[in-house]
C-alpha positions as semicolon CSV with decimal commas, in nm:
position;residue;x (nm);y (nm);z (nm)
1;X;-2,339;-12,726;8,819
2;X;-2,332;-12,792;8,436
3;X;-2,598;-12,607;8,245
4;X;-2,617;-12,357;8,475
5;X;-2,471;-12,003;8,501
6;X;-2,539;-11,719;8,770
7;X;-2,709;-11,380;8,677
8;X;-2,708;-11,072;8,793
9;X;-2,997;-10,837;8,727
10;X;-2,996;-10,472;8,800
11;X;-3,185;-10,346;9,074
12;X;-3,260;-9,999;9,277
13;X;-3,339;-9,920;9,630
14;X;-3,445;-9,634;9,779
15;X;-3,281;-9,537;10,155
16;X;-3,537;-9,321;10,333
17;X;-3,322;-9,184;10,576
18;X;-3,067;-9,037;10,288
19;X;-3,332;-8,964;10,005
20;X;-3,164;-9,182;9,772
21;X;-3,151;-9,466;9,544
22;X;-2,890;-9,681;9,556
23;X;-2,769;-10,005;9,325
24;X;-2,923;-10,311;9,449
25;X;-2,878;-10,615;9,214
26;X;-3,032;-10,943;9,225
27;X;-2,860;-11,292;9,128
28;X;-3,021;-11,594;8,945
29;X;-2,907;-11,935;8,871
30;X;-3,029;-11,964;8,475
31;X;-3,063;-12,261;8,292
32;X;-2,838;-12,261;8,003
33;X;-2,930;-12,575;7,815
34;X;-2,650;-12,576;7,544
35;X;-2,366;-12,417;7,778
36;X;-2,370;-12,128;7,550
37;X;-2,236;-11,864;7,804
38;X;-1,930;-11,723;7,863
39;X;-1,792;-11,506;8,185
40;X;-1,836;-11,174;8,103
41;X;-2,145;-11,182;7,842
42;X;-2,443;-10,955;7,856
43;X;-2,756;-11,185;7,824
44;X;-3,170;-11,145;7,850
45;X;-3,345;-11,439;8,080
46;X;-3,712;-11,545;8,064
47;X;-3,890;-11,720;8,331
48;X;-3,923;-12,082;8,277
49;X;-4,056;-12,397;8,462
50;X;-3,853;-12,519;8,765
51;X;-3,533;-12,749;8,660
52;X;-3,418;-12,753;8,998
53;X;-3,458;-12,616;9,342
54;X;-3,302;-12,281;9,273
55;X;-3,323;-12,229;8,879
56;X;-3,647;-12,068;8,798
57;X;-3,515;-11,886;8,432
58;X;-3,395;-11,967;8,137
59;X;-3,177;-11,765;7,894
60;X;-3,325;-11,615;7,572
61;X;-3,069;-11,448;7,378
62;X;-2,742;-11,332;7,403
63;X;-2,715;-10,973;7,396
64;X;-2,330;-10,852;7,382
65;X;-2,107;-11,166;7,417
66;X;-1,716;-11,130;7,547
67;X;-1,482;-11,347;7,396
68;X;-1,579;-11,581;7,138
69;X;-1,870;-11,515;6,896
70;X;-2,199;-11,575;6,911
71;X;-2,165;-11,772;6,564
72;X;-1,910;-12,029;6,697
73;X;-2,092;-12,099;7,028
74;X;-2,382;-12,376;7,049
75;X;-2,725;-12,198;6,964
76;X;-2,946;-12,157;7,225
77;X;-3,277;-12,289;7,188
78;X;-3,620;-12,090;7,084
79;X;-3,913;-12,150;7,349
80;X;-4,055;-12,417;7,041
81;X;-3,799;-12,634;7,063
82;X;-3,771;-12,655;7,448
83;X;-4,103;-12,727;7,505
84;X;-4,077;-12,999;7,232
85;X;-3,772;-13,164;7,446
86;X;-3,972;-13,131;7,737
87;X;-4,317;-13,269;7,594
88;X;-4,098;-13,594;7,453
89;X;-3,909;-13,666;7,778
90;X;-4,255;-13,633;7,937
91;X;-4,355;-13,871;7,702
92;X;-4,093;-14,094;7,743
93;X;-4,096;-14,118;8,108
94;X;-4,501;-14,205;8,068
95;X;-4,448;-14,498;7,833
96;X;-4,147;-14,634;8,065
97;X;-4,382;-14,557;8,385
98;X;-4,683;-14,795;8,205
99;X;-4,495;-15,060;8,100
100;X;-4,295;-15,102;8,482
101;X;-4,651;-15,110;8,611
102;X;-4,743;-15,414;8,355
103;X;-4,436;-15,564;8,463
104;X;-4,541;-15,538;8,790
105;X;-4,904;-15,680;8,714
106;X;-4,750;-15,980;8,552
């Protein structure tokens, strides 16, 4: 899947029986809307809407990249400008939605 990258997310469980807390990390597909990520890079995810049926987060930052730099990656965009992507496709798919249904009255 393009745009998307898997993340794991440190976790803890306590065993009853031993009296002890053991690692127990969690994976998430996040959306990465510029491809930004590399293998390897530490990164922080917020929740976001739904872009498919398993990604539920988007990234926010990254943290402690491997490999290339941050500066000669794409940027990753603020919460502004993805809502403003979303609100115009929205809009987009509106206009195209009311003019196929004046086609269709025609």
């Amino acid at each position: 899947m393009q745009k998307t990258v898997k993340v794991r997310v440190g976790g803890q469980k306590w065993n009853k029986v031993i009296n002890k807390w053991f690692a127990d990390p969690k994976h998430y597909l996040v959306h990465d809307p510029n491809s930004s990520l590399r293998t390897g890079d530490v990164v922080s995810i917020v929740p976001g809407w739904p872009t498919s049926k398993h990604k539920r987060h988007v990234i926010k930052n990254i943290i402690a990249p491997f490999g290339t730099p941050v500066e000669e990656r794409p940027p990753i965009p603020t919460l502004e400008e993805r809502i403003a992507e979303r609100e115009a496709k929205r809009a987009t798919k509106v206009e195209r939605r009311m003019k196929a249904k004046e086609e269709q009255k025609q």
